[in-house]
Amino acid sequence: MPRATIGVIGGSGLYRMEQMTEVEEVKVKTPFGDPSDVITIGKVAGVPMAFLPRHGRGHRINPSAIPVRANIWALKSLGVEWVISVSAVGSLREEIAPRDLVIPDQIFDRTKSRVNSFFEQGIVVHCTFADPFCPTLSKLLLETAREQGDVKVHAGGTYVCMEGPLFSTRAESNVYRKLGMDIIGMTALPEAKLAREAELCYAMIACATDYDCWHTSEESVTVEMVINNLSANIANAQHILQRVAERIPAERSHVNCDCQHALANAIMTDRAQIPQAVKERYSLLIGKYMS
Ligand SMILES: CSC[C@H]1O[C@H](OP(=O)(O)O)[C@H](O)[C@@H]1O
Ligand SMILES: Nc1ncnc2[nH]cnc12
């Protein structure tokens, strides 16, 4: 299997990495079923990168049905340490206009029916999740995005993750604004949680495509609106991915961030009481903590 330390999860509008060379397609099997699609591994700006479209090519998978555990597990098993999510979002702020980019720093959970953890039975794990995005990777994305010049980039912001697939009501949209949320989407969770449990550094390029439905002088969000604004957004995001690839440290162990040690103090269960079968099932994630 080819390997890469950088993984990109493409959202709405990003189903392939056009600038990737030496491309190989890999089908990864995981204990949690098949990922959303084959993973393409190749080089971007000479740097190995893995790419997975979260809704599958052709946008076949609903936000609530994305096999997120399989996606994150598959990336981890290919050697990925850094995950960049590209996501379409609605704006809940006047100053975040459609086609702007946001590098968010917080998430608020409004999902209802999602599996949020790898760990089911036989082991109890509580990871710290106060800061859901990796500060190191977010800073790199922000600096790189700011060099784009022709696009407005917002530093930080709270992404409210709704269940979907319908967009919000106007009442919900207004409440999110009052609560201090900045952008809205349907996919950051459980992706960010599972990335944390897998000790991956996870950050997001959020592409604002619409003003959701709170804005009194703009039309309420439609898929057509999202698609029209996405093409410009995705072109910008692809440039950023190309530039950031060269800047991501080759050796993550030299970086001062907690993501890579997320399980170090999180496993509650007495090691002697974790069944051998559970240790083996999760060895990709917990193996280094079991000896
Ligand atoms: C097509 S608009 C709604 C859709 O777009 C976003 O997806 P992603 O985060 O994968 O770019 C949003 O979360 C919804 O899934
Ligand atoms: N307004 C919106 N609500 C939820 N997800 C979105 N993705 C893009 N725009 C969105």
XYZ file of C-alpha atoms and ligand atoms in Angstrom:
316
model
C 0.000 0.000 0.000
C 1.279 3.521 -0.739
C 1.421 5.813 2.303
C 1.034 9.534 3.051
C 1.163 11.627 6.211
C -1.214 14.293 4.859
C -4.863 13.436 4.191
C -7.534 15.641 2.652
C -11.231 14.961 3.146
C -13.123 16.714 0.379
C -16.645 17.933 1.009
C -19.361 19.257 -1.285
C -17.808 20.253 -4.606
C -14.416 18.627 -3.995
C -14.433 15.059 -5.281
C -10.923 14.804 -6.743
C -7.579 16.572 -6.406
C -6.858 17.810 -9.898
C -3.256 18.750 -9.185
C -2.340 15.316 -7.790
C 0.306 13.406 -9.765
C 1.470 9.776 -9.607
C -2.062 8.882 -8.530
C -2.924 5.430 -7.183
C -6.389 4.382 -6.050
C -6.577 2.239 -2.932
C -9.539 0.370 -1.492
C -9.056 0.165 2.254
C -10.937 -2.354 4.387
C -11.639 -1.350 7.982
C -13.338 -2.958 11.020
C -16.042 -0.325 10.494
C -16.869 -1.173 6.881
C -15.952 0.593 3.667
C -14.931 4.267 3.507
C -17.010 6.693 1.439
C -15.003 5.854 -1.692
C -11.608 4.662 -2.848
C -8.771 6.765 -1.468
C -6.449 8.332 -4.009
C -2.829 8.640 -3.018
C -0.356 10.643 -5.039
C 1.806 13.732 -4.866
C 0.722 17.338 -4.536
C 3.579 19.817 -5.007
C 5.874 16.799 -4.727
C 4.473 15.850 -1.308
C 2.616 12.538 -0.716
C -1.071 13.123 -0.022
C -4.162 10.942 0.427
C -7.550 12.178 -0.726
C -11.034 10.951 0.182
C -14.356 12.573 -0.868
C -16.606 12.288 2.207
C -19.856 12.109 0.239
C -18.290 9.761 -2.353
C -17.665 10.727 -5.981
C -20.949 11.894 -7.469
C -22.074 13.070 -3.991
C -23.979 9.872 -3.124
C -23.833 9.873 0.695
C -26.058 11.932 2.986
C -24.299 13.743 5.884
C -25.953 11.440 8.468
C -24.858 8.312 6.576
C -21.186 9.146 5.991
C -19.110 6.174 7.224
C -16.930 8.482 9.292
C -15.317 5.770 11.406
C -14.258 3.873 8.295
C -12.973 7.088 6.696
C -10.801 8.114 9.625
C -9.606 4.549 10.286
C -8.665 4.118 6.611
C -6.651 7.357 6.576
C -4.890 6.425 9.820
C -4.019 2.993 8.440
C -2.371 4.652 5.409
C -0.025 6.567 7.727
C -1.964 9.837 7.729
C -1.194 12.151 10.671
C -2.606 15.463 9.388
C -6.170 15.741 8.089
C -7.420 18.808 6.250
C -11.180 18.947 5.843
C -12.631 21.083 3.066
C -16.259 21.925 3.864
C -19.057 24.019 2.417
C -20.746 26.137 5.097
C -23.521 28.649 5.480
C -22.593 32.015 7.002
C -24.331 33.209 10.168
C -22.515 36.586 10.142
C -22.899 39.596 7.866
C -19.110 39.950 7.633
C -18.609 36.373 6.404
C -19.792 36.723 2.818
C -20.406 33.879 0.377
C -17.047 32.893 -1.228
C -15.069 33.930 1.871
C -13.011 31.287 3.639
C -13.011 30.579 7.372
C -10.496 28.585 9.411
C -12.780 27.748 12.368
C -11.522 27.111 15.898
C -14.661 25.764 17.608
C -17.585 23.417 16.970
C -21.050 23.312 18.533
C -22.892 20.011 18.299
C -26.490 19.967 17.069
C -26.391 16.499 15.517
C -28.904 13.903 16.664
C -28.119 10.501 15.229
C -24.421 9.967 14.742
C -21.909 7.499 16.136
C -19.363 9.670 17.926
C -16.668 7.246 19.028
C -14.604 4.293 17.815
C -14.719 2.739 21.261
C -17.844 0.694 21.915
C -17.494 -2.220 24.330
C -14.644 -3.499 26.486
C -12.809 -0.182 26.742
C -13.804 3.296 27.913
C -11.975 6.315 26.486
C -12.558 10.011 27.246
C -10.448 12.310 25.064
C -9.996 16.008 25.740
C -11.916 17.894 23.050
C -11.970 21.472 24.351
C -10.202 22.626 21.200
C -11.533 20.416 18.425
C -9.208 21.711 15.702
C -5.427 21.301 15.728
C -3.945 24.764 16.415
C -0.726 23.979 14.534
C -2.472 22.843 11.342
C -5.078 25.633 11.594
C -2.309 28.245 11.828
C -0.579 26.821 8.758
C -3.860 26.855 6.839
C -4.592 30.420 7.898
C -1.153 31.737 6.928
C -1.294 29.944 3.584
C -4.873 31.039 2.855
C -3.994 34.669 3.649
C -1.324 34.586 0.945
C -4.038 33.892 -1.645
C -4.620 37.648 -1.836
C -7.886 37.647 -3.771
C -9.963 35.922 -1.104
C -11.118 37.099 2.318
C -10.055 34.705 5.057
C -11.522 34.761 8.580
C -9.390 33.551 11.486
C -11.389 31.439 13.935
C -15.118 31.037 14.349
C -17.621 28.532 15.678
C -19.009 25.921 13.290
C -22.429 24.664 14.378
C -22.934 21.131 13.106
C -26.600 20.371 12.409
C -28.039 16.982 11.511
C -29.585 17.844 8.138
C -30.170 16.891 5.440
C -32.759 19.700 5.268
C -31.348 23.171 5.859
C -32.323 25.044 9.068
C -35.544 26.878 9.781
C -35.305 30.654 10.094
C -35.937 30.361 13.847
C -33.035 27.940 14.237
C -30.762 30.101 12.114
C -31.566 33.166 14.247
C -31.031 31.228 17.488
C -27.600 30.038 16.293
C -26.697 33.654 15.602
C -27.844 34.719 19.069
C -25.824 31.890 20.583
C -22.692 33.247 18.912
C -22.235 30.691 16.130
C -20.482 31.888 12.979
C -20.901 29.203 10.313
C -23.129 26.175 9.823
C -22.648 22.802 8.201
C -23.550 19.123 8.580
C -20.265 17.221 8.598
C -17.653 18.484 11.076
C -19.020 16.012 13.604
C -18.296 13.253 14.293
C -15.315 13.676 11.935
C -13.368 15.952 14.297
C -14.107 13.677 17.297
C -12.964 10.539 15.528
C -9.854 12.295 14.225
C -9.045 13.187 17.828
C -9.560 9.588 19.003
C -7.248 8.510 16.185
C -4.661 11.092 17.385
C -4.755 12.908 14.045
C -4.199 16.638 13.681
C -7.457 17.893 12.156
C -8.286 21.339 10.746
C -10.750 22.805 8.297
C -10.928 25.132 5.324
C -14.579 26.214 5.511
C -15.912 27.659 2.256
C -18.836 30.033 2.839
C -21.435 29.420 0.144
C -24.548 31.254 1.418
C -26.113 33.271 4.251
C -28.247 30.312 5.394
C -31.777 31.748 5.848
C -31.452 34.439 8.562
C -30.414 37.252 6.237
C -33.383 39.532 5.503
C -32.108 40.874 2.170
C -30.702 37.622 0.772
C -32.536 34.579 -0.559
C -32.651 31.540 1.748
C -30.024 28.924 1.035
C -30.629 26.564 -1.887
C -28.433 23.848 -3.366
C -28.139 25.925 -6.555
C -26.728 28.836 -4.542
C -24.251 26.553 -2.790
C -23.055 25.021 -6.068
C -22.641 28.407 -7.800
C -20.418 29.781 -5.059
C -18.541 26.554 -4.505
C -16.677 26.538 -7.796
C -14.775 29.719 -6.851
C -14.278 28.481 -3.302
C -12.972 25.097 -4.310
C -10.462 26.588 -6.737
C -9.090 28.692 -3.863
C -9.077 25.719 -1.506
C -7.117 23.633 -4.044
C -4.444 26.355 -4.300
C -4.175 26.477 -0.528
C -3.827 22.682 -0.323
C -1.049 22.766 -2.880
C 0.861 25.456 -0.987
C 0.293 24.098 2.511
C 1.516 20.617 1.527
C 5.120 21.862 1.415
C 4.816 23.534 4.818
C 3.431 20.716 6.901
C 6.290 19.347 9.009
C 7.559 15.974 7.797
C 8.165 14.852 11.394
C 5.063 15.417 13.505
C 6.865 14.319 16.659
C 8.886 17.559 16.477
C 5.679 19.608 16.653
C 4.319 20.840 19.954
C 0.654 19.836 19.714
C -1.496 17.582 21.888
C -3.462 15.856 19.097
C -0.783 13.221 18.608
C -0.988 12.245 22.323
C -4.786 12.451 22.663
C -5.130 8.936 24.085
C -2.161 9.155 26.470
C -4.336 10.076 29.443
C -7.750 9.165 28.064
C -8.055 5.401 28.486
C -10.033 4.871 31.708
C -10.236 1.096 31.687
C -7.760 -0.899 33.740
C -5.397 -2.377 31.110
C -5.677 -5.813 32.758
C -9.429 -5.737 32.211
C -9.394 -4.857 28.527
C -10.162 -8.118 26.698
C -7.411 -9.319 24.326
C -9.898 -9.232 21.419
C -10.569 -5.546 22.120
C -6.841 -4.775 22.289
C -6.401 -6.456 18.918
C -9.436 -4.784 17.314
C -8.186 -1.330 18.257
C -4.444 -1.935 18.015
C -4.083 0.690 15.243
C -5.289 3.308 17.756
C -4.266 2.014 21.196
C -1.440 -0.447 20.490
C 1.284 1.894 21.730
C -0.505 2.338 25.084
C -1.082 -1.349 25.830
C 2.428 -2.528 26.760
C -24.598 20.950 -0.608
S -24.949 21.962 0.750
C -25.025 20.952 2.191
C -23.874 20.006 2.382
O -22.646 20.715 2.130
C -21.831 20.583 3.270
O -21.071 19.389 3.083
P -19.505 19.299 3.349
O -19.272 19.730 4.773
O -19.156 17.867 3.125
O -18.842 20.224 2.356
C -22.819 20.474 4.400
O -22.196 19.999 5.576
C -23.838 19.562 3.823
O -23.440 18.208 3.908
N -26.680 26.987 5.078
C -26.131 25.788 5.263
N -26.560 24.976 6.258
C -25.968 23.766 6.447
N -24.999 23.278 5.682
C -24.557 24.040 4.686
N -23.589 23.840 3.760
C -23.540 24.920 2.962
N -24.459 25.850 3.347
C -25.099 25.324 4.421
